[in-house]
Every structure is written in structure tokens, then in C-alpha cells.
Amino acid sequence: MKKISDYFGCMVFNDGVMKEKLAPDVYEKLKKTIDEGAKLDLNVANAVAEAMKEWAIDLGATHFTHWFQPLTGITAEKHDSFIAAAPGGRVIMEFSGKELIKGEPDASAFPSGGLRATFEARGYTAWDPTSYAFIKDNTLCIPTAFCSFGGEALDKKTPLLRSMEALNRQALRILRLFGNTTSKYVHSSSGAEQEYFLIDRRLYNRRPDLKFTGRTLFGARAPKGQELHDHYFGAIKPRVAAYMAELDEELWKLGVLAKTEHNEVAPGQHELAPIYSTTNIATDHNQLTMEVMQNVAARHGLVCLLHEKPFEGVNGSGKHNNWSIDTDDGINLLKPGASPHENAQFLLFLVAVIQAVDDYQDLLRVSVATAGNDHRLGSHEAPPAVISVYLGKELTEILESIENDSPYSGAGRREMAFGVPALPAFFGDTTDRNRTSPFAYTGNKFEFRMLGASDSIACANIMLNAAVAESLRQYADRLEKASDFKAELRDVLKQAIINHKRIIFNGNGYSKEWIEEAKRRGLSNLPATPDCLPKMLDKKNVEMLKSHGIYTEMEVRSRYEILLENYVGIVTIEAATMLDMAQRDILPAVSAYSSELCERALGKAKAGIENGYEKQTSSELSKLETEIMNGITELRKAADHAAQAQDVTEHSMRIRDKVIPAMKALRCASDKAETLMDNRRWPLPTYAQLMFGV
Ligand code: ADP
Ligand code: MG
């Protein structure tokens, strides 16, 4: 048996490798760049590149690539080999500091939302030394940011790094006010719990909808779904266990801290959770995890589905983004401390998050908006499209006591400082029992539960970091000027609680009553992607993002367009796939079977035998045939009409209002027909086969 500690991170150019392979002065300088963002000079870069190349070649690498995250939502790479021509027809292996630091993929086909006309197609990639290089498929992958020549971000990493910097800047101001002079920087951390489905590859290959869209567009429900809750945390089948074991091993080699693997609620659904790391690394690792999940599945004759809603009638897949703020010297700013002094600081950070979520509900909703996630949010399996914060009883009561200037009884006789009650000794033992909240405090972190399974966690963390940086900025502006710090702090806390307590909700987020209550509280409820994306362009949002240096106005606009185009593109492909399947797979099968039944009915009638089954079923199928035909006509009309829209905004609304309902109607007729058909005549693998077939 191989020991994990022997191979963990063996494919990563991590701190240990750097220390071993780099000269001490080079290592020190690189470390300064990684930790403090110091500029790297070319000599150091050359030395690092040389060491990286030697290390990678020893491990069998032949190529290198700048690995980046364009706005397609997946990662991109363009491979170059290390070879350079040498005299005498030989080759030598080369890799320079320049090649490490900067790349120029042509990359003109990536979405840029009008930021980059194709005649100035050159974008460039820039090394992000805060995320380690690694080897994948014999290729040295260098995590990079992707920008236009004008410097506009064309990817998800650049704004994420900017948002982390914004949070760092504002959080340090607050820490200094509380007398902390030792922490050098503050970063956000995330741990992304990843849900997925595994299905058999042979069945997958017979479903055009899964192949083209990642989800089933047709399919009657299986007799059994998740009613018995027998899959959740259930024993793992041998084939799945073998998959998980190999997945862990591959991820560990890449330095991904894969920690927990278990079965999820729906049949065929599973989850992987890593140990958290800085948001930047967590984002890279989650992208890598999704890729490795799919590659390993292929080796096991399986397909890993990361779509938010592969199957109707059972839970879809999400991604919980566990998020906290930490200092370089190991202080978790969202963890209550032991002393009242620490509590006051904790409560200020806590309130900053509450205010951020309230002020930028719409941006958080935008950050998880995709066509796929629209199927999940608000359908009683995932949080609603309304955002609220769960705090639990104790914290809520503490905030109430600050709001009302009343002592908090739970604190007993513990001291008050800054007029802020101490937390009860038992606090924190009460774990989060609320699973229906979109944004739950869980003792030392918040868990943002609205993310879709296939989405990058970058966007959610960008908005979260930005919004919290903004609350902290407002507090720091006031507190730095205050003559009486204690009194001002008390007032800042009290006002923030009064202004933002409407966002706190500790009840059942899946209930209808909550949606009504949320409306009374004035919280925003944006069910579909075309409803929420335009909010990105609201002045208050653009101003905030601009003021913290996270996006320029141009960048916000371009992202708005790209996200909407993406939504339109996805649903348009789904509609086209449905039309094709309905016309060429489903109708022929239904028609053939109903004619056959008809003939059999006639035959039986001639022979004077009962023919009830044949007669009735063929008549019902004929009616459904007509319904499917009409459904095809209506969907085609709706899709054509949508495509004639003046702009992408209009297009997306026509899709929401006309195309999606037409898709539902077509599916409904087909799913009814499926339940009447001879199993052997149905042209597609069924839900029962797909979900229970591994
Ligand atoms: P759950 O009960 O939701 O399954 P777990 O305790 O298993 O929660 O943790 C879920 C995730 O939260 C893991 O990825 C874990 O590493 C991460 N996590 C734990 N502490 C923090 C933190 N301080 N900041 C960010 N993520 C964290
Ligand atoms: Mg969780």
C-alpha cells in the first residue's frame, strides 16, 4: 500500500519543492511575491522557471501551459512543448522566466462581451504565483490570470484576486483599530462541497440530451426516487467506491485536499468536500476537481454529471461555498473569541457580513445565476431565490440585545466590553441545524448554499469579498475618525443591526410563508437568470465594484452580456436538442408502437378476442402523438421568435417567457407517452436505468 503522505502533492511545485530546488535568495524573493505581492524581477523568474522545468521534466512532463479561467466557466490551456531546436538536428529543453510570467495565447474566440474586437485579439496570460504550478497529463500547468492588452480582465481569476485584495485592505484597517499590529494580511478562505451524479457511460451515450446539454430533457419518473432517503450517506457500492478511491488519489497527487466522500440524497448522487484553503487556491482546486472527476469517471466506464439538474423529480446538484476571513497569522475573524474584546471585533465582522448580504442581495443572486441553477433554486431542494442569513438563536439574541441596549441574559455574569455582551460559554457548540438557509452561519464560517454544481466558485466569492469589503470600508471610515472609539463602535453595530436585521431569518427557507414574509420585508426575489442579471448594471452595484477596484464599468457590462449570452446559448441548444429528439427519436417510436397496437387490435377483433389494452393504449398514444407534434411546432415557433430579438436582453426574456414553457409542454406530452410504451420500444434509456444503473 502506498502511503498518502508519500505521494500527496507529488505533482505540485509547492513550497517544499521550491525550498528544495531554489537557491535560498531566489526562494526568499519568490516567497515575498507569493505572500506580499512583491514584484518579481526577471532574474528571479528565470531561476524559478529553470527549476520548475527541471522538476517537471523529471516527472515526465513534455509540455507547459498557462492554465486560465476564461469566461466560458471552464478552464483553458494551450500547450507548448519545452523543446527548442539545437544545432545538429538535436533538441534541448527550454523554459524561460518570460515564458513563465507571461503568455500570449491568440484566444480570440473566448467570450469578451465586446471588450476585445477580434482585430486586437491578443489577450495575455500572467502568472499567479499565489497558486502553485502542477503537472497534469505530462503538462506543467501554470495558473494564470487572463487579460486583454488594455488590461481588462477576461477571466474569473483576475477579479477574484482583486476582490481578495479589497477585502484585505479594509479588514486590515479594522484590525489596526482594534490594536492588532501583527497580522500582515487578511484573506478569504473557502471550502467548496461539490455534488455530482455518476451514471453508466453506455447509457449516457444513448441519450443525446445528456451528451449535448448535460441534463435529461425528457424522461418519465422512475417508480422509485429519493422518497426513502436510503441513498443519503448510504453504503457506497463497490463500483462507486473504486471511483472515489481513484478520484481521491488523483486529487491528492495534485495537492487537492479531498477530505470527505459520501452518497447524497438522490439515487446516483454523491458529494466530495475538500479541506478549505484561500479562496484563490480553492477556486483553482475546485476547477481541477471537476475536471479530474470527469476524467476518472471515463476510466471506470462512468460519466460524472455536474449539471445542476440532470433529472427531474429528484434533487439537483449544488455546491456549498463555505467562506471565512482569516489572517496570515491564523486568526479566523468570523470565530468568536474568548474575551469580550475579541467578541467586539468578531461582532463587527459578523455585522459587516450581514450588511453586505443585505445591501448586495442582488449581486449575490447574480453570482450564482445560470440556466442550470434556475432549475434548482426555489424548488424545495435548494434555497429559494430569496437570500437571507441564518444566525441561530444565540447570535440573533445577542444582536437584539445590542439593538435594544438590553443585557443579554445568556451571557450570564460575563463582562461587557465596548457595551457589547460577551458570548455564552456554550456558544458554538450549537451546530447549524438549519439546512434550508441560503447563507448560514456555522460557528466559524458562513455557508453560501446557492451555488450551482457546475459553476466556478469565483463569481460568488468575488461578490462576497467585494460586498464585505464595502461594509468594512464604511465602518473603518467612521471608526478611524471617532474621538470615542467605544461609543462609536457601539453605534456602528447598533445602526447596522437596525438597518439590516430584515435579512436575518432562522426559519424554514423552503416554506411558502417565508417567501411571503420576505416580500413584506422588501427582500428581493429574482427567480430566473434574465430577472437578476440586469441588476448587475444598477448604479449602486457598479459604483461599489468600481470603487474597490474589482471591475471597471466596461468589465461589468461585458460580463453582463457574456452571462446573458451564455444563458441564451444554453437554452437554445436545449430547445434544439429537444426538437431533434422529439422529431427523430420519440415520434417515430410512438407512432410505430401505436400503429402496431392498432393492427394487433384489428387482428384480435377479427379473431373475436378481447382487445381492450391494444385499442385503448393505441388511442391514447395517438392523442399524445398529436400533442407531441403540436409541442414541436410551438417550441420551434417560440425559439424562432426569440432568436429574432433585437438584443440579448430581449432574447433572454423571450426565452424565459415563451421557450421554456414550450419546452415543458413538449416534455410533458412525451413523458406521458413513455409511460404507455412497451419498455423495449422506447428509444432512450429510462430514468430507472440511468439512476439505478451503476
Ligand atoms: P457540512 O456539515 O456542511 O458537511 P463540514 O464541517 O463538513 O460541513 O465542512 C464543510 C466545508 O467547510 C469543508 O470543505 C471544510 O473544510 C470547510 N470549512 C471548515 N472551516 C472553514 C473555514 N473557517 N473557512 C472556510 N471553509 C471552512
Ligand atoms: Mg455543507
XYZ file of C-alpha atoms and ligand atoms in Angstrom:
722
model
C 0.000 0.000 0.000
C 1.236 3.432 -0.912
C 1.138 5.892 1.965
C -0.813 9.069 1.204
C 1.866 11.212 2.776
C 4.388 9.788 0.303
C 2.551 10.925 -2.781
C 0.359 13.821 -1.601
C 1.190 16.848 -3.735
C 3.811 14.915 -5.724
C 2.656 16.687 -8.892
C 2.756 20.161 -7.357
C 5.551 22.711 -7.381
C 4.724 23.618 -3.804
C 6.557 25.328 -1.018
C 8.529 22.226 -0.082
C 9.723 21.713 -3.649
C 10.564 25.382 -4.021
C 12.677 25.321 -0.884
C 14.496 22.255 -2.114
C 15.032 23.299 -5.732
C 15.650 27.033 -5.487
C 18.704 28.883 -4.241
C 17.928 30.435 -0.828
C 17.899 34.034 -2.107
C 15.631 33.111 -5.036
C 13.301 31.264 -2.685
C 13.134 34.259 -0.326
C 12.279 36.628 -3.155
C 9.635 34.322 -4.602
C 8.137 33.879 -1.145
C 7.868 37.649 -0.787
C 5.988 37.760 -4.063
C 3.656 34.970 -3.023
C 2.928 36.290 0.454
C 3.050 40.007 -0.004
C 2.564 40.550 -3.724
C 6.076 41.991 -4.197
C 7.113 42.423 -7.811
C 9.239 39.644 -9.219
C 12.331 40.597 -11.221
C 13.260 38.723 -14.356
C 16.391 37.114 -12.910
C 14.353 35.511 -10.171
C 11.695 34.458 -12.672
C 14.382 32.851 -14.843
C 15.758 30.899 -11.923
C 12.278 29.753 -10.909
C 11.450 28.764 -14.489
C 14.631 26.729 -14.782
C 13.939 24.875 -11.533
C 10.309 24.312 -12.475
C 11.309 22.921 -15.847
C 13.880 20.502 -14.398
C 11.407 19.344 -11.786
C 8.621 18.875 -14.353
C 10.795 17.024 -16.860
C 11.964 14.643 -14.135
C 8.300 13.821 -13.570
C 7.746 13.113 -17.269
C 6.382 16.476 -18.415
C 6.985 17.346 -22.055
C 4.828 20.449 -22.338
C 3.892 23.521 -20.371
C 0.744 25.596 -20.441
C -0.649 28.741 -18.952
C -3.760 27.410 -17.265
C -6.501 30.028 -17.083
C -10.206 30.501 -16.457
C -11.880 32.370 -19.288
C -15.497 33.426 -19.021
C -16.703 30.179 -20.546
C -16.680 28.924 -16.953
C -14.261 26.095 -17.610
C -10.503 26.144 -17.626
C -8.451 26.646 -20.753
C -4.970 25.651 -21.732
C -2.819 25.900 -24.820
C 0.113 23.514 -24.722
C 3.653 24.338 -25.806
C 6.389 21.782 -25.613
C 9.646 22.582 -23.870
C 11.688 21.715 -26.959
C 13.896 24.192 -28.722
C 15.979 23.375 -31.819
C 19.686 22.884 -31.253
C 22.500 22.586 -33.792
C 22.952 19.212 -35.459
C 19.238 18.389 -35.588
C 19.055 17.933 -31.841
C 16.626 19.456 -29.371
C 17.156 20.978 -25.994
C 14.536 21.624 -23.344
C 13.897 25.285 -22.678
C 11.650 27.316 -20.459
C 12.411 30.923 -19.612
C 11.285 33.279 -16.911
C 9.474 35.266 -19.573
C 7.521 32.222 -20.627
C 6.661 31.569 -17.006
C 5.457 35.075 -16.298
C 3.576 35.914 -19.440
C 1.840 34.095 -22.256
C 0.107 35.321 -25.369
C -2.486 32.826 -26.451
C -4.316 34.070 -29.505
C -7.504 33.074 -27.713
C -9.655 35.432 -29.733
C -12.587 33.025 -29.660
C -13.126 33.337 -25.909
C -16.067 35.474 -24.899
C -15.114 39.039 -24.135
C -18.519 40.739 -24.283
C -17.256 43.357 -26.703
C -14.167 44.152 -24.648
C -11.920 42.984 -27.374
C -12.722 43.293 -31.031
C -11.163 40.346 -32.837
C -8.699 42.534 -34.722
C -6.974 43.169 -31.434
C -7.414 39.598 -30.430
C -4.230 39.254 -28.438
C -5.003 38.709 -24.819
C -2.264 37.782 -22.426
C -1.959 35.446 -19.505
C 0.023 36.407 -16.411
C 1.414 34.016 -13.828
C -0.375 33.941 -10.476
C 2.384 32.859 -8.104
C -0.089 32.572 -5.211
C -1.443 29.354 -6.710
C 1.104 26.548 -7.177
C 2.027 25.165 -10.599
C 1.245 21.478 -11.099
C 1.635 18.667 -13.615
C -1.399 17.192 -15.325
C -1.235 14.781 -18.273
C 2.501 15.330 -18.770
C 1.987 19.062 -18.902
C 3.316 21.651 -16.485
C 0.273 23.820 -15.725
C 0.945 27.361 -14.582
C -2.082 29.054 -13.019
C -2.528 32.397 -14.732
C -4.793 35.399 -14.996
C -6.127 36.268 -18.456
C -6.371 39.915 -19.534
C -6.800 41.968 -22.660
C -3.938 44.115 -23.847
C -5.701 47.104 -22.373
C -5.567 45.331 -19.013
C -9.276 44.458 -18.790
C -9.931 41.171 -17.084
C -11.137 38.467 -19.447
C -11.287 35.774 -16.809
C -12.519 34.903 -13.336
C -9.207 34.830 -11.529
C -8.281 38.476 -12.046
C -11.376 39.935 -10.350
C -11.166 37.266 -7.654
C -7.624 38.345 -6.780
C -8.734 41.973 -6.884
C -11.641 41.222 -4.537
C -9.332 39.440 -2.104
C -7.074 42.463 -2.152
C -10.020 44.791 -1.481
C -11.094 42.679 1.473
C -7.522 42.603 2.748
C -7.239 46.393 2.572
C -10.426 47.099 4.503
C -10.120 44.270 7.019
C -6.606 45.406 7.971
C -7.939 48.893 8.707
C -10.399 47.364 11.165
C -7.786 45.114 12.761
C -5.468 48.080 13.338
C -8.319 49.930 15.037
C -8.633 47.047 17.457
C -4.935 47.296 18.204
C -3.750 44.382 16.079
C -0.357 45.408 14.722
C 0.962 41.968 13.905
C -1.275 40.488 11.222
C 0.230 41.339 7.836
C -2.617 40.420 5.566
C -6.118 39.069 5.540
C -7.599 36.680 3.018
C -10.895 34.956 2.402
C -10.982 31.167 2.622
C -13.348 28.706 1.033
C -14.181 25.066 1.150
C -16.441 24.019 -1.711
C -18.591 20.932 -1.185
C -19.129 19.500 -4.653
C -22.185 17.410 -5.562
C -22.335 15.200 -8.649
C -24.109 12.251 -10.251
C -22.476 9.133 -11.650
C -24.141 7.216 -14.456
C -23.113 4.386 -16.734
C -21.284 5.549 -19.847
C -23.056 3.159 -22.229
C -26.440 4.527 -21.192
C -25.162 8.086 -21.382
C -24.037 7.521 -24.958
C -27.594 6.693 -25.930
C -29.001 9.972 -24.568
C -28.414 12.916 -26.942
C -29.815 15.271 -24.291
C -27.173 14.266 -21.745
C -24.443 14.464 -24.350
C -25.405 17.894 -25.683
C -26.777 19.580 -22.590
C -25.666 17.624 -19.527
C -29.240 17.019 -18.386
C -32.217 14.892 -19.357
C -34.731 16.899 -21.383
C -37.183 14.009 -21.447
C -37.847 11.159 -19.073
C -40.749 9.857 -17.058
C -40.022 9.424 -13.366
C -38.800 6.093 -12.099
C -41.104 4.232 -9.704
C -38.568 4.965 -7.000
C -36.829 8.277 -6.396
C -35.432 9.595 -3.148
C -38.597 9.006 -1.071
C -36.986 6.581 1.341
C -33.863 8.660 1.945
C -31.995 5.375 1.723
C -29.245 6.679 -0.525
C -28.155 9.617 1.661
C -24.965 8.597 3.484
C -25.806 5.011 2.497
C -23.241 2.286 1.942
C -21.187 3.048 -1.164
C -21.445 0.499 -3.982
C -18.180 -1.183 -4.999
C -18.046 0.470 -8.418
C -18.584 3.904 -6.908
C -16.137 3.179 -4.101
C -13.469 2.276 -6.667
C -14.193 5.518 -8.468
C -13.942 7.576 -5.287
C -10.699 5.907 -4.278
C -9.056 6.712 -7.582
C -10.500 10.220 -7.556
C -9.013 10.875 -4.125
C -5.659 9.555 -5.209
C -5.552 11.690 -8.360
C -6.598 14.785 -6.430
C -4.088 14.164 -3.667
C -1.289 13.924 -6.213
C -2.360 17.372 -7.367
C -2.287 18.681 -3.823
C -6.073 18.985 -3.585
C -7.128 18.288 -0.010
C -10.037 15.978 -0.878
C -11.410 15.013 2.501
C -14.961 13.721 2.596
C -16.790 11.494 0.145
C -20.362 10.345 0.661
C -23.604 9.461 -1.054
C -26.077 12.304 -1.422
C -29.878 12.390 -1.322
C -30.796 11.415 -4.882
C -30.088 7.947 -6.260
C -26.765 8.054 -8.097
C -25.774 11.316 -6.402
C -22.586 11.834 -4.397
C -20.535 14.577 -2.778
C -16.891 15.423 -2.344
C -15.663 18.039 0.118
C -12.094 19.293 0.407
C -10.404 20.914 3.363
C -10.694 24.655 2.875
C -7.917 26.913 1.611
C -7.554 30.511 0.458
C -10.328 31.407 -1.938
C -7.930 31.699 -4.839
C -6.493 28.233 -4.370
C -9.903 26.788 -3.505
C -11.228 28.131 -6.797
C -8.368 26.649 -8.809
C -8.729 23.377 -6.947
C -12.461 23.198 -7.495
C -11.977 23.696 -11.244
C -9.345 20.986 -11.182
C -11.580 18.724 -9.100
C -14.424 18.984 -11.613
C -12.054 18.110 -14.436
C -10.474 15.162 -12.627
C -13.917 13.869 -11.610
C -14.874 13.601 -15.253
C -11.588 12.053 -16.364
C -11.584 9.411 -13.643
C -15.227 8.562 -14.406
C -14.284 7.825 -18.005
C -11.715 5.291 -16.802
C -14.441 3.477 -14.849
C -16.974 3.310 -17.669
C -18.907 6.066 -15.947
C -19.904 9.630 -16.656
C -19.797 12.278 -13.952
C -22.685 14.717 -14.366
C -22.049 18.139 -12.878
C -25.238 19.723 -14.184
C -27.427 21.440 -11.592
C -30.476 19.385 -12.526
C -29.728 16.257 -14.530
C -33.000 14.559 -13.535
C -36.451 15.906 -12.783
C -38.205 14.709 -9.678
C -35.100 14.199 -7.560
C -32.639 16.662 -6.061
C -30.269 18.522 -8.286
C -26.621 19.222 -7.509
C -25.251 22.292 -5.849
C -22.025 23.451 -4.392
C -21.804 24.839 -0.865
C -19.243 27.576 -0.602
C -18.005 27.650 2.999
C -16.452 31.043 3.462
C -14.496 32.796 6.179
C -11.946 35.566 6.659
C -8.540 34.664 8.078
C -5.318 36.481 8.864
C -1.869 35.317 7.815
C -1.111 34.575 11.470
C -4.007 32.202 11.805
C -6.870 34.250 13.263
C -10.319 33.399 11.919
C -12.159 36.717 12.050
C -15.550 35.022 11.945
C -14.866 32.952 15.017
C -15.991 34.351 18.363
C -13.083 34.852 20.694
C -12.714 34.084 24.369
C -12.579 37.652 25.656
C -15.134 40.440 25.347
C -12.557 42.458 23.449
C -12.255 39.768 20.793
C -16.032 39.459 20.778
C -16.473 43.074 19.887
C -14.176 42.616 16.902
C -15.933 39.397 15.942
C -19.349 41.045 16.133
C -18.181 43.867 13.897
C -17.030 41.414 11.222
C -20.227 39.430 11.650
C -22.368 42.509 11.205
C -20.265 43.507 8.196
C -21.248 40.250 6.518
C -24.919 40.680 7.424
C -24.937 44.193 5.993
C -23.077 43.025 2.889
C -25.596 40.290 2.190
C -28.490 42.703 2.684
C -27.024 45.552 0.643
C -25.911 43.294 -2.207
C -28.568 40.571 -2.254
C -28.937 41.111 -5.959
C -25.212 40.746 -6.691
C -25.058 37.532 -4.705
C -28.038 36.221 -6.656
C -26.325 37.280 -9.882
C -23.172 35.467 -8.819
C -24.962 32.098 -8.892
C -27.189 32.770 -11.903
C -27.024 30.221 -14.704
C -29.619 28.481 -16.824
C -28.881 25.246 -14.976
C -29.183 26.720 -11.497
C -32.600 28.221 -12.310
C -33.949 24.656 -12.111
C -32.729 24.250 -8.550
C -33.257 27.494 -6.699
C -36.657 27.650 -5.094
C -37.721 24.125 -5.908
C -37.802 22.753 -2.346
C -34.467 21.011 -2.598
C -32.257 24.059 -2.655
C -32.520 27.503 -1.131
C -35.106 29.833 -2.651
C -34.066 32.664 -4.948
C -34.564 34.949 -1.920
C -31.380 35.496 0.030
C -31.395 35.542 3.818
C -28.894 34.956 6.604
C -29.230 32.251 9.244
C -27.541 33.091 12.544
C -29.100 30.731 15.036
C -30.826 31.632 18.266
C -27.937 32.825 20.408
C -26.319 35.155 17.967
C -29.680 36.579 16.986
C -30.444 37.279 20.649
C -27.064 38.906 21.135
C -27.666 41.211 18.197
C -31.108 42.019 19.590
C -29.581 42.936 22.930
C -27.184 45.339 21.185
C -30.028 46.816 19.204
C -32.152 47.344 22.316
C -29.370 48.290 24.745
C -30.551 45.450 26.914
C -28.304 42.965 28.671
C -28.051 39.594 27.057
C -29.246 37.064 29.591
C -27.360 34.167 28.068
C -24.059 35.864 28.783
C -24.583 35.354 32.492
C -22.293 37.482 34.546
C -19.611 37.726 31.953
C -18.114 41.095 31.428
C -19.306 43.615 28.887
C -16.764 45.493 26.814
C -17.478 48.218 24.317
C -21.047 47.835 25.528
C -21.023 44.531 23.747
C -22.140 41.457 25.608
C -19.817 38.516 25.772
C -20.896 35.310 24.163
C -22.143 32.491 26.341
C -19.667 29.781 27.162
C -21.706 27.166 25.349
C -21.814 29.220 22.196
C -20.519 27.459 19.140
C -21.439 24.016 20.408
C -24.785 24.508 18.817
C -24.097 23.452 15.284
C -26.159 24.648 12.389
C -29.377 22.708 12.299
C -30.861 24.740 9.523
C -30.251 23.242 6.108
C -32.720 25.415 4.240
C -30.909 28.728 4.544
C -29.094 30.113 1.539
C -26.486 31.755 3.741
C -25.935 30.156 7.119
C -23.510 30.982 9.897
C -21.971 27.718 11.048
C -19.779 28.595 14.008
C -16.643 29.952 12.340
C -17.697 30.497 8.725
C -20.677 31.196 6.546
C -22.009 28.596 4.194
C -23.338 30.068 0.942
C -25.533 27.327 -0.439
C -26.958 28.732 -3.627
C -24.129 27.899 -5.986
C -24.779 25.503 -8.837
C -22.715 22.335 -9.113
C -21.067 23.149 -12.426
C -20.301 26.801 -11.780
C -16.921 28.193 -10.815
C -16.929 29.396 -7.213
C -15.048 32.504 -8.339
C -18.085 34.695 -9.022
C -19.772 34.030 -5.686
C -16.559 34.766 -3.817
C -15.846 37.908 -5.834
C -19.217 39.376 -4.885
C -18.971 38.230 -1.294
C -15.480 39.635 -0.808
C -16.434 42.881 -2.524
C -19.638 43.402 -0.556
C -17.973 42.679 2.780
C -15.051 44.956 1.888
C -17.625 47.694 1.325
C -19.278 47.276 4.757
C -15.845 47.260 6.387
C -14.838 50.375 4.491
C -17.868 52.223 5.808
C -17.144 51.124 9.378
C -13.437 51.944 9.148
C -14.196 55.405 7.748
C -16.323 56.149 10.786
C -14.213 54.461 13.420
C -10.925 55.991 12.306
C -12.403 59.452 12.796
C -14.102 58.742 16.101
C -12.945 60.555 19.211
C -14.586 57.958 21.438
C -13.875 54.592 19.788
C -16.048 52.557 22.156
C -19.094 54.739 21.765
C -18.693 54.893 18.011
C -18.257 51.134 17.727
C -21.401 50.575 19.707
C -23.247 52.940 17.474
C -21.896 51.388 14.279
C -23.025 47.968 15.446
C -26.403 49.166 16.594
C -27.179 51.035 13.407
C -26.075 48.194 11.189
C -28.289 45.785 13.104
C -31.301 48.090 12.888
C -30.790 48.717 9.198
C -30.089 45.158 8.142
C -31.874 42.822 10.518
C -34.527 42.186 7.862
C -32.068 39.848 6.125
C -31.814 37.581 9.186
C -34.131 34.589 9.049
C -33.788 31.480 11.167
C -36.875 29.579 9.991
C -37.595 27.197 7.149
C -36.301 28.771 3.948
C -38.195 26.283 1.779
C -41.631 27.287 3.078
C -44.201 29.322 1.180
C -44.778 31.513 4.220
C -41.184 32.670 4.117
C -41.451 33.824 0.522
C -44.451 35.940 1.525
C -42.715 37.225 4.622
C -39.610 38.069 2.604
C -41.756 40.122 0.279
C -43.146 42.073 3.225
C -39.583 42.695 4.397
C -38.701 44.080 0.986
C -36.140 41.416 0.145
C -35.510 40.758 -3.482
C -36.784 37.605 -5.128
C -35.329 37.009 -8.562
C -36.310 33.528 -9.718
C -34.746 33.381 -13.174
C -31.424 34.395 -14.677
C -32.944 37.028 -17.013
C -34.582 38.619 -13.931
C -31.416 39.017 -11.943
C -28.615 39.693 -14.420
C -29.773 43.238 -15.274
C -29.236 44.084 -11.573
C -25.521 43.894 -12.236
C -25.823 47.177 -14.067
C -27.588 49.026 -11.226
C -25.693 52.148 -10.366
C -25.121 51.211 -6.721
C -23.582 47.885 -7.763
C -21.358 49.263 -10.489
C -20.184 52.058 -8.190
C -19.321 49.664 -5.391
C -17.414 47.275 -7.657
C -15.589 50.163 -9.261
C -14.677 51.878 -6.025
C -12.918 48.765 -4.713
C -11.062 48.241 -7.968
C -12.767 44.935 -8.687
C -14.333 45.716 -12.042
C -14.301 48.688 -14.341
C -17.672 49.711 -15.688
C -16.702 48.192 -19.036
C -15.880 44.919 -17.380
C -19.226 44.787 -15.592
C -21.060 45.479 -18.838
C -19.094 42.885 -20.738
C -19.744 40.282 -18.059
C -23.425 41.074 -18.107
C -23.508 40.388 -21.832
C -21.455 37.230 -21.600
C -23.602 35.780 -18.826
C -26.794 36.523 -20.713
C -25.375 35.168 -23.962
C -24.427 32.064 -22.069
C -27.973 31.690 -20.735
C -29.445 32.194 -24.194
C -26.931 29.805 -25.724
C -27.639 27.030 -23.254
C -31.414 27.146 -23.524
C -31.250 27.472 -27.308
C -29.161 24.298 -27.521
C -31.579 22.554 -25.177
C -34.542 23.553 -27.319
C -32.802 22.390 -30.498
C -31.895 19.079 -28.854
C -35.478 18.566 -27.731
C -36.821 19.295 -31.193
C -34.395 16.843 -32.713
C -35.110 14.086 -30.201
C -38.861 14.572 -30.322
C -38.966 14.574 -34.096
C -36.460 11.840 -34.851
C -36.459 9.510 -31.842
C -39.647 9.892 -29.877
C -42.332 10.468 -32.522
C -41.207 7.586 -34.758
C -41.207 5.240 -31.771
C -44.603 6.358 -30.503
C -46.118 6.243 -33.963
C -44.693 2.798 -34.720
C -45.916 1.374 -31.473
C -49.386 2.866 -31.674
C -49.809 1.597 -35.291
C -48.623 -1.794 -34.226
C -51.138 -1.822 -31.391
C -53.785 -0.778 -33.848
C -53.000 -3.698 -36.139
C -52.963 -6.056 -33.225
C -56.315 -4.725 -32.073
C -57.771 -5.348 -35.541
C -56.302 -8.828 -35.623
C -57.765 -9.629 -32.240
C -61.144 -8.213 -33.224
C -61.182 -10.442 -36.315
C -60.425 -13.449 -34.178
C -63.128 -12.386 -31.756
C -60.690 -11.859 -28.840
C -60.779 -9.034 -26.255
C -58.585 -6.144 -27.455
C -59.023 -3.558 -24.707
C -55.349 -2.943 -23.983
C -54.396 -2.524 -27.629
C -57.355 -0.340 -28.504
C -57.172 1.983 -25.558
C -53.404 2.335 -25.481
C -53.126 2.958 -29.194
C -55.821 5.572 -28.990
C -54.128 7.316 -26.053
C -50.771 7.151 -27.787
C -52.255 8.615 -30.958
C -53.569 11.558 -28.972
C -50.163 12.057 -27.385
C -48.548 11.799 -30.796
C -50.621 14.783 -31.871
C -49.725 16.596 -28.640
C -46.027 15.974 -29.266
C -46.374 17.201 -32.844
C -48.090 20.358 -31.648
C -45.469 20.724 -28.972
C -42.759 20.595 -31.609
C -44.490 23.261 -33.680
C -44.960 25.538 -30.668
C -41.396 25.156 -29.450
C -39.992 25.819 -32.889
C -42.122 28.938 -33.180
C -41.072 30.181 -29.755
C -37.376 29.564 -30.408
C -37.532 31.295 -33.804
C -39.364 34.256 -32.360
C -36.847 34.532 -29.524
C -33.951 34.435 -31.975
C -35.333 37.469 -33.762
C -34.992 39.640 -30.672
C -33.173 42.943 -31.048
C -30.618 42.279 -28.357
C -29.528 39.652 -25.910
C -31.593 41.087 -23.041
C -34.796 40.813 -25.061
C -33.733 37.402 -26.312
C -33.285 36.113 -22.762
C -36.723 37.366 -21.740
C -38.410 35.694 -24.679
C -36.663 32.507 -23.704
C -37.855 32.799 -20.122
C -41.443 33.644 -21.112
C -42.020 31.518 -24.197
C -39.305 28.990 -24.969
C -39.022 27.403 -21.528
C -42.810 26.925 -21.125
C -42.939 25.382 -24.625
C -40.120 23.004 -23.654
C -42.074 21.986 -20.571
C -45.234 21.281 -22.591
C -43.379 19.151 -25.127
C -41.669 17.208 -22.401
C -44.925 16.625 -20.563
C -46.574 15.018 -23.621
C -43.553 12.858 -24.334
C -43.168 11.720 -20.710
C -46.819 10.642 -20.682
C -46.271 8.662 -23.878
C -43.240 6.989 -22.331
C -45.341 5.569 -19.504
C -47.660 3.896 -22.035
C -44.989 2.410 -24.260
C -43.614 -1.095 -24.379
C -40.332 -0.740 -22.488
C -38.382 -2.354 -25.314
C -39.721 0.107 -27.868
C -38.758 3.261 -26.007
C -35.760 4.705 -27.841
C -33.993 6.174 -24.791
C -32.554 4.706 -21.586
C -35.095 5.381 -18.839
C -34.752 7.209 -15.546
C -34.759 3.880 -13.725
C -31.846 2.631 -15.799
C -29.895 5.890 -15.558
C -30.266 6.475 -11.838
C -30.055 2.896 -10.641
C -27.733 1.557 -13.318
C -24.334 1.925 -11.653
P -21.083 20.190 6.435
O -21.708 19.895 7.751
O -21.780 21.278 5.716
O -20.821 18.977 5.570
P -18.237 20.360 7.163
O -17.905 20.630 8.597
O -18.014 19.014 6.613
O -19.706 20.893 6.850
O -17.395 21.406 6.334
C -17.714 21.730 5.064
C -16.597 22.510 4.427
O -16.320 23.703 5.155
C -15.273 21.769 4.302
O -14.809 21.957 2.996
C -14.406 22.499 5.313
O -13.032 22.440 5.002
C -14.931 23.909 5.175
N -14.534 24.798 6.268
C -14.354 24.499 7.561
N -13.921 25.590 8.231
C -13.825 26.605 7.330
C -13.427 27.963 7.393
N -13.029 28.520 8.520
N -13.467 28.678 6.263
C -13.862 28.141 5.100
N -14.248 26.880 4.993
C -14.233 26.098 6.080
Mg -22.440 21.851 3.941
